[in-house]
Amino acid sequence: MPAREIQRQLGQYDSPIEDELEDAFSRMLNEGTQRLHRGWRVVLVTGFFGGTEVALGVLAYLSVLSVTHRPLVAGLAFSIGFLALLLGRSELFTEGFIVPVVTVAAKRASLRQLAQLWGGTLFANLVGGWVIMGLIMTGFPELRAQTIETAAHFATAPLSPQTLALSVLGGMTITLMTRMQHGTDSVPGKIAAAIAGAFLLAGLRMFHSILDSLLIFGALDTHVAPFGYLDWLRWFSYTVVGNVAGGLIFVTLLRLLRSKDRLLEERADVEAASDQQSD
């Protein structure tokens, strides 16, 4: 008997993948279908909230870093931002790799809807974060020097093999965090994944297009930063490309290959349903 048939008989589901992967696959499809069929208004509002919540994580990060001068400890404090994203059900641009892409690959949504989600969320994240960072710099002037010092690490970084690698690793880390959270129904497990992701991303100062942009925005709000918005745009242009590459190539693509048989079944079901509707 073929190994695939044995797996179908032994598993709880009549699926070509293991039960745990089937559960995670179904969760991603259900969530991704809902997210990708939202209108512009919902996408922008959800993305704006995501930017504001990450900014509060940045506040925690800067507060701890200014006292301890230890980025790893401050990275744990930044997990407040990821926990807010998780429990508040808001949206971060780099979280939108694995779930929406799997959904589009399964033909449950279109490339146009994926572009709307990515573009709207990225724009709204930056706007929401920019607003809150302005409030933080006004409300906590004692953090301005630390913000400028931290932001300069990113805004003045030249494009190099090291910075590109940090961008790719940043995208991989945030997408892996999302994958872990969709791999379990356990709330403590999801929280642990958020803390682990924050520790790696912020604690090791990987390059992340949203998180580090908010640090740069905060520094620019002080009007004494040794860099400007053009420096941010230069840094952002290659960082966002690295983030997308890391999230799509090293996590999402591997998940698609791992669930290829199940994905083909889903596509066939969608095509069959479409044929029935057209008859």
PDB file of C-alpha atoms in Angstrom:
ATOM      1  CA  MET A   1       0.000   0.000   0.000  1.00  0.00           C
ATOM      2  CA  PRO A   2       1.435   3.475  -0.907  1.00  0.00           C
ATOM      3  CA  ALA A   3       2.754   5.509   2.018  1.00  0.00           C
ATOM      4  CA  ARG A   4       0.274   8.313   1.254  1.00  0.00           C
ATOM      5  CA  GLU A   5      -2.704   5.952   1.580  1.00  0.00           C
ATOM      6  CA  ILE A   6      -1.355   4.590   4.866  1.00  0.00           C
ATOM      7  CA  GLN A   7      -1.060   8.143   6.167  1.00  0.00           C
ATOM      8  CA  ARG A   8      -4.665   8.916   5.170  1.00  0.00           C
ATOM      9  CA  GLN A   9      -5.920   5.827   7.008  1.00  0.00           C
ATOM     10  CA  LEU A  10      -3.917   6.441  10.164  1.00  0.00           C
ATOM     11  CA  GLY A  11      -4.679  10.145  10.416  1.00  0.00           C
ATOM     12  CA  GLN A  12      -7.793  11.741  11.850  1.00  0.00           C
ATOM     13  CA  TYR A  13      -8.439  13.481   8.522  1.00  0.00           C
ATOM     14  CA  ASP A  14      -8.560  12.141   4.987  1.00  0.00           C
ATOM     15  CA  SER A  15      -5.615  14.362   4.126  1.00  0.00           C
ATOM     16  CA  PRO A  16      -2.241  13.807   2.437  1.00  0.00           C
ATOM     17  CA  ILE A  17      -0.474  15.628   5.291  1.00  0.00           C
ATOM     18  CA  GLU A  18      -0.188  14.922   9.017  1.00  0.00           C
ATOM     19  CA  ASP A  19      -3.046  15.889  11.321  1.00  0.00           C
ATOM     20  CA  GLU A  20      -1.063  18.699  12.953  1.00  0.00           C
ATOM     21  CA  LEU A  21      -0.223  20.201   9.569  1.00  0.00           C
ATOM     22  CA  GLU A  22      -3.820  19.796   8.412  1.00  0.00           C
ATOM     23  CA  ASP A  23      -5.041  21.747  11.446  1.00  0.00           C
ATOM     24  CA  ALA A  24      -2.506  24.511  10.816  1.00  0.00           C
ATOM     25  CA  PHE A  25      -3.287  24.537   7.083  1.00  0.00           C
ATOM     26  CA  SER A  26      -7.019  24.879   7.758  1.00  0.00           C
ATOM     27  CA  ARG A  27      -6.454  27.680  10.267  1.00  0.00           C
ATOM     28  CA  MET A  28      -4.320  29.589   7.776  1.00  0.00           C
ATOM     29  CA  LEU A  29      -6.848  29.163   4.969  1.00  0.00           C
ATOM     30  CA  ASN A  30      -9.778  30.263   7.117  1.00  0.00           C
ATOM     31  CA  GLU A  31      -7.968  33.308   8.468  1.00  0.00           C
ATOM     32  CA  GLY A  32      -6.355  34.194   5.146  1.00  0.00           C
ATOM     33  CA  THR A  33      -9.651  34.044   3.251  1.00  0.00           C
ATOM     34  CA  GLN A  34     -11.272  36.425   5.732  1.00  0.00           C
ATOM     35  CA  ARG A  35      -8.313  38.819   5.718  1.00  0.00           C
ATOM     36  CA  LEU A  36      -7.978  38.970   1.944  1.00  0.00           C
ATOM     37  CA  HIS A  37     -11.665  39.623   1.319  1.00  0.00           C
ATOM     38  CA  ARG A  38     -11.754  42.752   3.460  1.00  0.00           C
ATOM     39  CA  GLY A  39     -12.312  46.151   1.890  1.00  0.00           C
ATOM     40  CA  TRP A  40      -9.874  49.075   1.817  1.00  0.00           C
ATOM     41  CA  ARG A  41     -11.379  50.727   4.894  1.00  0.00           C
ATOM     42  CA  VAL A  42     -10.917  47.658   7.087  1.00  0.00           C
ATOM     43  CA  VAL A  43      -7.413  46.995   5.746  1.00  0.00           C
ATOM     44  CA  LEU A  44      -6.293  50.553   6.478  1.00  0.00           C
ATOM     45  CA  VAL A  45      -7.868  50.751   9.936  1.00  0.00           C
ATOM     46  CA  THR A  46      -6.461  47.354  10.960  1.00  0.00           C
ATOM     47  CA  GLY A  47      -3.033  48.331   9.641  1.00  0.00           C
ATOM     48  CA  PHE A  48      -3.162  51.679  11.458  1.00  0.00           C
ATOM     49  CA  PHE A  49      -3.838  49.866  14.728  1.00  0.00           C
ATOM     50  CA  GLY A  50      -0.926  47.555  13.983  1.00  0.00           C
ATOM     51  CA  GLY A  51       1.399  50.537  13.630  1.00  0.00           C
ATOM     52  CA  THR A  52       0.204  52.107  16.881  1.00  0.00           C
ATOM     53  CA  GLU A  53       0.612  48.862  18.804  1.00  0.00           C
ATOM     54  CA  VAL A  54       4.122  48.244  17.516  1.00  0.00           C
ATOM     55  CA  ALA A  55       4.954  51.843  18.519  1.00  0.00           C
ATOM     56  CA  LEU A  56       3.970  51.027  22.101  1.00  0.00           C
ATOM     57  CA  GLY A  57       6.335  48.062  21.928  1.00  0.00           C
ATOM     58  CA  VAL A  58       9.017  50.491  20.734  1.00  0.00           C
ATOM     59  CA  LEU A  59       8.272  52.662  23.791  1.00  0.00           C
ATOM     60  CA  ALA A  60       8.850  49.661  26.054  1.00  0.00           C
ATOM     61  CA  TYR A  61      12.033  48.778  24.152  1.00  0.00           C
ATOM     62  CA  LEU A  62      13.489  52.300  24.443  1.00  0.00           C
ATOM     63  CA  SER A  63      12.536  52.612  28.112  1.00  0.00           C
ATOM     64  CA  VAL A  64      14.330  49.412  29.084  1.00  0.00           C
ATOM     65  CA  LEU A  65      17.292  50.058  26.769  1.00  0.00           C
ATOM     66  CA  SER A  66      17.867  53.543  28.225  1.00  0.00           C
ATOM     67  CA  VAL A  67      18.159  52.036  31.722  1.00  0.00           C
ATOM     68  CA  THR A  68      19.927  48.722  31.070  1.00  0.00           C
ATOM     69  CA  HIS A  69      21.809  49.451  27.810  1.00  0.00           C
ATOM     70  CA  ARG A  70      21.212  45.792  26.978  1.00  0.00           C
ATOM     71  CA  PRO A  71      19.404  45.236  23.651  1.00  0.00           C
ATOM     72  CA  LEU A  72      18.580  41.605  24.479  1.00  0.00           C
ATOM     73  CA  VAL A  73      16.708  42.612  27.631  1.00  0.00           C
ATOM     74  CA  ALA A  74      15.014  45.460  25.793  1.00  0.00           C
ATOM     75  CA  GLY A  75      14.000  42.994  23.074  1.00  0.00           C
ATOM     76  CA  LEU A  76      11.970  41.087  25.642  1.00  0.00           C
ATOM     77  CA  ALA A  77      10.227  44.331  26.594  1.00  0.00           C
ATOM     78  CA  PHE A  78       9.391  44.944  22.936  1.00  0.00           C
ATOM     79  CA  SER A  79       7.323  41.744  22.972  1.00  0.00           C
ATOM     80  CA  ILE A  80       4.523  43.957  24.362  1.00  0.00           C
ATOM     81  CA  GLY A  81       4.042  45.163  20.790  1.00  0.00           C
ATOM     82  CA  PHE A  82       3.774  41.651  19.353  1.00  0.00           C
ATOM     83  CA  LEU A  83       1.434  40.582  22.145  1.00  0.00           C
ATOM     84  CA  ALA A  84      -0.803  43.544  21.343  1.00  0.00           C
ATOM     85  CA  LEU A  85      -0.835  42.493  17.673  1.00  0.00           C
ATOM     86  CA  LEU A  86      -1.700  38.930  18.638  1.00  0.00           C
ATOM     87  CA  LEU A  87      -4.428  39.629  21.171  1.00  0.00           C
ATOM     88  CA  GLY A  88      -5.778  42.783  19.507  1.00  0.00           C
ATOM     89  CA  ARG A  89      -6.106  41.056  16.107  1.00  0.00           C
ATOM     90  CA  SER A  90      -4.469  43.940  14.250  1.00  0.00           C
ATOM     91  CA  GLU A  91      -2.143  43.629  11.262  1.00  0.00           C
ATOM     92  CA  LEU A  92       1.594  44.057  10.660  1.00  0.00           C
ATOM     93  CA  PHE A  93       2.881  44.158   7.078  1.00  0.00           C
ATOM     94  CA  THR A  94       5.499  41.450   7.563  1.00  0.00           C
ATOM     95  CA  GLU A  95       2.950  39.156   9.214  1.00  0.00           C
ATOM     96  CA  GLY A  96       1.140  39.087   5.869  1.00  0.00           C
ATOM     97  CA  PHE A  97       3.464  36.668   4.091  1.00  0.00           C
ATOM     98  CA  ILE A  98       2.701  33.065   4.938  1.00  0.00           C
ATOM     99  CA  VAL A  99      -1.059  33.167   5.609  1.00  0.00           C
ATOM    100  CA  PRO A 100      -2.180  35.332   2.648  1.00  0.00           C
ATOM    101  CA  VAL A 101       0.259  33.689   0.217  1.00  0.00           C
ATOM    102  CA  VAL A 102      -0.966  30.206   1.139  1.00  0.00           C
ATOM    103  CA  THR A 103      -4.525  31.459   0.640  1.00  0.00           C
ATOM    104  CA  VAL A 104      -3.756  32.858  -2.810  1.00  0.00           C
ATOM    105  CA  ALA A 105      -1.861  29.684  -3.757  1.00  0.00           C
ATOM    106  CA  ALA A 106      -4.974  27.700  -2.792  1.00  0.00           C
ATOM    107  CA  LYS A 107      -7.046  29.971  -5.094  1.00  0.00           C
ATOM    108  CA  ARG A 108      -9.133  31.214  -2.188  1.00  0.00           C
ATOM    109  CA  ALA A 109      -8.180  34.812  -3.071  1.00  0.00           C
ATOM    110  CA  SER A 110      -6.596  36.749  -5.933  1.00  0.00           C
ATOM    111  CA  LEU A 111      -3.249  38.442  -6.446  1.00  0.00           C
ATOM    112  CA  ARG A 112      -5.078  41.776  -6.579  1.00  0.00           C
ATOM    113  CA  GLN A 113      -6.447  41.168  -3.087  1.00  0.00           C
ATOM    114  CA  LEU A 114      -2.964  40.215  -1.882  1.00  0.00           C
ATOM    115  CA  ALA A 115      -1.530  43.446  -3.310  1.00  0.00           C
ATOM    116  CA  GLN A 116      -4.301  45.426  -1.594  1.00  0.00           C
ATOM    117  CA  LEU A 117      -3.537  43.773   1.743  1.00  0.00           C
ATOM    118  CA  TRP A 118       0.211  44.326   1.467  1.00  0.00           C
ATOM    119  CA  GLY A 119       0.064  47.876   0.147  1.00  0.00           C
ATOM    120  CA  GLY A 120      -2.685  49.072   2.491  1.00  0.00           C
ATOM    121  CA  THR A 121      -1.179  47.439   5.570  1.00  0.00           C
ATOM    122  CA  LEU A 122       2.341  48.737   4.881  1.00  0.00           C
ATOM    123  CA  PHE A 123       1.107  52.302   4.383  1.00  0.00           C
ATOM    124  CA  ALA A 124      -1.191  52.235   7.422  1.00  0.00           C
ATOM    125  CA  ASN A 125       1.483  50.660   9.659  1.00  0.00           C
ATOM    126  CA  LEU A 126       3.866  53.501   8.860  1.00  0.00           C
ATOM    127  CA  VAL A 127       1.240  56.219   9.345  1.00  0.00           C
ATOM    128  CA  GLY A 128      -0.021  54.801  12.642  1.00  0.00           C
ATOM    129  CA  GLY A 129       3.504  54.332  13.958  1.00  0.00           C
ATOM    130  CA  TRP A 130       4.559  57.810  12.844  1.00  0.00           C
ATOM    131  CA  VAL A 131       1.668  59.370  14.776  1.00  0.00           C
ATOM    132  CA  ILE A 132       2.352  57.491  18.005  1.00  0.00           C
ATOM    133  CA  MET A 133       6.125  58.023  17.837  1.00  0.00           C
ATOM    134  CA  GLY A 134       5.448  61.764  17.697  1.00  0.00           C
ATOM    135  CA  LEU A 135       3.405  61.458  20.877  1.00  0.00           C
ATOM    136  CA  ILE A 136       6.095  59.346  22.544  1.00  0.00           C
ATOM    137  CA  MET A 137       8.857  61.831  21.782  1.00  0.00           C
ATOM    138  CA  THR A 138       6.665  64.643  23.160  1.00  0.00           C
ATOM    139  CA  GLY A 139       5.573  62.740  26.242  1.00  0.00           C
ATOM    140  CA  PHE A 140       8.952  61.176  27.076  1.00  0.00           C
ATOM    141  CA  PRO A 141      11.671  63.725  26.198  1.00  0.00           C
ATOM    142  CA  GLU A 142      14.147  61.765  28.315  1.00  0.00           C
ATOM    143  CA  LEU A 143      14.072  59.028  25.653  1.00  0.00           C
ATOM    144  CA  ARG A 144      15.070  61.296  22.766  1.00  0.00           C
ATOM    145  CA  ALA A 145      18.820  60.750  23.024  1.00  0.00           C
ATOM    146  CA  GLN A 146      18.395  56.973  23.229  1.00  0.00           C
ATOM    147  CA  THR A 147      16.001  57.038  20.274  1.00  0.00           C
ATOM    148  CA  ILE A 148      18.468  58.956  18.088  1.00  0.00           C
ATOM    149  CA  GLU A 149      21.336  56.654  19.020  1.00  0.00           C
ATOM    150  CA  THR A 150      19.275  53.512  18.341  1.00  0.00           C
ATOM    151  CA  ALA A 151      17.762  54.813  15.105  1.00  0.00           C
ATOM    152  CA  ALA A 152      21.149  55.852  13.730  1.00  0.00           C
ATOM    153  CA  HIS A 153      22.203  52.198  13.765  1.00  0.00           C
ATOM    154  CA  PHE A 154      19.628  51.602  11.029  1.00  0.00           C
ATOM    155  CA  ALA A 155      19.200  54.916   9.206  1.00  0.00           C
ATOM    156  CA  THR A 156      22.923  55.346   8.523  1.00  0.00           C
ATOM    157  CA  ALA A 157      23.638  51.704   7.670  1.00  0.00           C
ATOM    158  CA  PRO A 158      24.942  51.299   4.101  1.00  0.00           C
ATOM    159  CA  LEU A 159      23.691  48.601   1.783  1.00  0.00           C
ATOM    160  CA  SER A 160      26.115  45.728   2.310  1.00  0.00           C
ATOM    161  CA  PRO A 161      26.082  41.936   2.575  1.00  0.00           C
ATOM    162  CA  GLN A 162      25.670  42.306   6.349  1.00  0.00           C
ATOM    163  CA  THR A 163      22.721  44.707   6.246  1.00  0.00           C
ATOM    164  CA  LEU A 164      21.012  42.716   3.505  1.00  0.00           C
ATOM    165  CA  ALA A 165      21.476  39.536   5.536  1.00  0.00           C
ATOM    166  CA  LEU A 166      19.986  41.250   8.605  1.00  0.00           C
ATOM    167  CA  SER A 167      16.980  42.287   6.485  1.00  0.00           C
ATOM    168  CA  VAL A 168      16.447  38.750   5.194  1.00  0.00           C
ATOM    169  CA  LEU A 169      16.768  37.336   8.712  1.00  0.00           C
ATOM    170  CA  GLY A 170      14.296  39.940   9.983  1.00  0.00           C
ATOM    171  CA  GLY A 171      11.663  38.874   7.446  1.00  0.00           C
ATOM    172  CA  MET A 172      12.335  35.213   8.162  1.00  0.00           C
ATOM    173  CA  THR A 173      11.987  35.728  11.927  1.00  0.00           C
ATOM    174  CA  ILE A 174       8.651  37.539  11.832  1.00  0.00           C
ATOM    175  CA  THR A 175       7.193  35.042   9.344  1.00  0.00           C
ATOM    176  CA  LEU A 176       8.427  32.120  11.430  1.00  0.00           C
ATOM    177  CA  MET A 177       6.714  33.681  14.454  1.00  0.00           C
ATOM    178  CA  THR A 178       3.459  33.784  12.479  1.00  0.00           C
ATOM    179  CA  ARG A 179       3.921  30.178  11.378  1.00  0.00           C
ATOM    180  CA  MET A 180       4.454  29.048  14.982  1.00  0.00           C
ATOM    181  CA  GLN A 181       1.355  30.891  16.143  1.00  0.00           C
ATOM    182  CA  HIS A 182      -0.761  29.196  13.496  1.00  0.00           C
ATOM    183  CA  GLY A 183       0.696  25.829  14.407  1.00  0.00           C
ATOM    184  CA  THR A 184      -1.118  25.718  17.742  1.00  0.00           C
ATOM    185  CA  ASP A 185      -4.466  26.511  19.366  1.00  0.00           C
ATOM    186  CA  SER A 186      -2.730  27.153  22.678  1.00  0.00           C
ATOM    187  CA  VAL A 187      -2.826  30.809  23.743  1.00  0.00           C
ATOM    188  CA  PRO A 188       0.277  30.380  25.968  1.00  0.00           C
ATOM    189  CA  GLY A 189       2.015  28.833  22.962  1.00  0.00           C
ATOM    190  CA  LYS A 190       1.109  31.809  20.768  1.00  0.00           C
ATOM    191  CA  ILE A 191       2.347  34.185  23.477  1.00  0.00           C
ATOM    192  CA  ALA A 192       5.629  32.277  23.756  1.00  0.00           C
ATOM    193  CA  ALA A 193       6.108  32.594  19.986  1.00  0.00           C
ATOM    194  CA  ALA A 194       5.513  36.366  20.204  1.00  0.00           C
ATOM    195  CA  ILE A 195       8.099  36.749  22.969  1.00  0.00           C
ATOM    196  CA  ALA A 196      10.621  34.606  21.100  1.00  0.00           C
ATOM    197  CA  GLY A 197      10.105  36.611  17.914  1.00  0.00           C
ATOM    198  CA  ALA A 198      10.581  39.913  19.743  1.00  0.00           C
ATOM    199  CA  PHE A 199      13.735  38.657  21.453  1.00  0.00           C
ATOM    200  CA  LEU A 200      15.317  37.689  18.138  1.00  0.00           C
ATOM    201  CA  LEU A 201      14.098  40.628  16.057  1.00  0.00           C
ATOM    202  CA  ALA A 202      14.543  43.556  18.449  1.00  0.00           C
ATOM    203  CA  GLY A 203      17.074  42.026  20.845  1.00  0.00           C
ATOM    204  CA  LEU A 204      19.526  41.127  18.069  1.00  0.00           C
ATOM    205  CA  ARG A 205      18.743  44.342  16.162  1.00  0.00           C
ATOM    206  CA  MET A 206      17.797  42.658  12.921  1.00  0.00           C
ATOM    207  CA  PHE A 207      16.542  44.972  10.204  1.00  0.00           C
ATOM    208  CA  HIS A 208      12.749  45.209  10.097  1.00  0.00           C
ATOM    209  CA  SER A 209      10.982  47.613   7.758  1.00  0.00           C
ATOM    210  CA  ILE A 210       8.242  48.632  10.216  1.00  0.00           C
ATOM    211  CA  LEU A 211       9.826  48.327  13.658  1.00  0.00           C
ATOM    212  CA  ASP A 212      13.008  50.170  12.766  1.00  0.00           C
ATOM    213  CA  SER A 213      11.139  52.767  10.687  1.00  0.00           C
ATOM    214  CA  LEU A 214       9.294  53.761  13.850  1.00  0.00           C
ATOM    215  CA  LEU A 215      12.588  54.210  15.671  1.00  0.00           C
ATOM    216  CA  ILE A 216      13.796  56.422  12.818  1.00  0.00           C
ATOM    217  CA  PHE A 217      10.522  58.401  12.810  1.00  0.00           C
ATOM    218  CA  GLY A 218      10.924  59.011  16.554  1.00  0.00           C
ATOM    219  CA  ALA A 219      14.454  60.296  16.059  1.00  0.00           C
ATOM    220  CA  LEU A 220      13.322  62.576  13.219  1.00  0.00           C
ATOM    221  CA  ASP A 221      10.596  63.993  15.465  1.00  0.00           C
ATOM    222  CA  THR A 222      13.308  65.395  17.741  1.00  0.00           C
ATOM    223  CA  HIS A 223      14.551  67.620  14.846  1.00  0.00           C
ATOM    224  CA  VAL A 224      18.173  67.033  15.898  1.00  0.00           C
ATOM    225  CA  ALA A 225      18.817  63.633  14.312  1.00  0.00           C
ATOM    226  CA  PRO A 226      21.926  63.480  12.070  1.00  0.00           C
ATOM    227  CA  PHE A 227      19.863  61.980   9.222  1.00  0.00           C
ATOM    228  CA  GLY A 228      16.654  62.784   7.359  1.00  0.00           C
ATOM    229  CA  TYR A 229      13.689  61.213   5.608  1.00  0.00           C
ATOM    230  CA  LEU A 230      15.716  60.568   2.465  1.00  0.00           C
ATOM    231  CA  ASP A 231      18.136  58.489   4.542  1.00  0.00           C
ATOM    232  CA  TRP A 232      15.160  56.567   5.920  1.00  0.00           C
ATOM    233  CA  LEU A 233      13.785  55.986   2.417  1.00  0.00           C
ATOM    234  CA  ARG A 234      17.153  54.669   1.202  1.00  0.00           C
ATOM    235  CA  TRP A 235      17.381  52.294   4.149  1.00  0.00           C
ATOM    236  CA  PHE A 236      13.708  51.304   3.879  1.00  0.00           C
ATOM    237  CA  SER A 237      13.938  50.490   0.162  1.00  0.00           C
ATOM    238  CA  TYR A 238      16.398  47.641   0.613  1.00  0.00           C
ATOM    239  CA  THR A 239      15.163  46.526   4.024  1.00  0.00           C
ATOM    240  CA  VAL A 240      11.609  45.893   2.850  1.00  0.00           C
ATOM    241  CA  VAL A 241      12.938  43.874  -0.102  1.00  0.00           C
ATOM    242  CA  GLY A 242      15.083  41.782   2.255  1.00  0.00           C
ATOM    243  CA  ASN A 243      12.160  41.263   4.637  1.00  0.00           C
ATOM    244  CA  VAL A 244       9.914  40.061   1.812  1.00  0.00           C
ATOM    245  CA  ALA A 245      12.634  37.747   0.490  1.00  0.00           C
ATOM    246  CA  GLY A 246      13.305  36.249   3.921  1.00  0.00           C
ATOM    247  CA  GLY A 247       9.645  35.699   4.712  1.00  0.00           C
ATOM    248  CA  LEU A 248       8.678  34.301   1.325  1.00  0.00           C
ATOM    249  CA  ILE A 249      11.725  32.210   0.400  1.00  0.00           C
ATOM    250  CA  PHE A 250      12.873  30.751   3.701  1.00  0.00           C
ATOM    251  CA  VAL A 251       9.501  30.188   5.401  1.00  0.00           C
ATOM    252  CA  THR A 252       6.487  30.541   3.122  1.00  0.00           C
ATOM    253  CA  LEU A 253       7.913  28.693   0.106  1.00  0.00           C
ATOM    254  CA  LEU A 254       9.054  25.812   2.289  1.00  0.00           C
ATOM    255  CA  ARG A 255       5.591  25.586   3.858  1.00  0.00           C
ATOM    256  CA  LEU A 256       4.028  25.485   0.382  1.00  0.00           C
ATOM    257  CA  LEU A 257       6.390  22.680  -0.639  1.00  0.00           C
ATOM    258  CA  ARG A 258       5.683  20.788   2.589  1.00  0.00           C
ATOM    259  CA  SER A 259       1.911  21.010   2.029  1.00  0.00           C
ATOM    260  CA  LYS A 260       2.020  20.692  -1.769  1.00  0.00           C
ATOM    261  CA  ASP A 261      -0.349  17.707  -2.014  1.00  0.00           C
ATOM    262  CA  ARG A 262      -2.913  19.294   0.288  1.00  0.00           C
ATOM    263  CA  LEU A 263      -2.606  22.568  -1.611  1.00  0.00           C
ATOM    264  CA  LEU A 264      -3.279  20.827  -4.928  1.00  0.00           C
ATOM    265  CA  GLU A 265      -6.390  19.235  -3.453  1.00  0.00           C
ATOM    266  CA  GLU A 266      -7.640  22.616  -2.285  1.00  0.00           C
ATOM    267  CA  ARG A 267      -7.036  24.173  -5.708  1.00  0.00           C
ATOM    268  CA  ALA A 268      -8.897  21.302  -7.377  1.00  0.00           C
ATOM    269  CA  ASP A 269     -11.882  21.802  -5.036  1.00  0.00           C
ATOM    270  CA  VAL A 270     -11.998  25.516  -5.842  1.00  0.00           C
ATOM    271  CA  GLU A 271     -11.790  24.860  -9.577  1.00  0.00           C
ATOM    272  CA  ALA A 272     -14.531  22.223  -9.381  1.00  0.00           C
ATOM    273  CA  ALA A 273     -16.806  24.580  -7.459  1.00  0.00           C
ATOM    274  CA  SER A 274     -16.129  27.314 -10.005  1.00  0.00           C
ATOM    275  CA  ASP A 275     -16.991  24.961 -12.890  1.00  0.00           C
ATOM    276  CA  GLN A 276     -20.272  24.024 -11.211  1.00  0.00           C
ATOM    277  CA  GLN A 277     -21.245  27.668 -10.789  1.00  0.00           C
ATOM    278  CA  SER A 278     -20.484  28.450 -14.436  1.00  0.00           C
ATOM    279  CA  ASP A 279     -22.609  25.516 -15.721  1.00  0.00           C
TER     280      ASP A 279
END
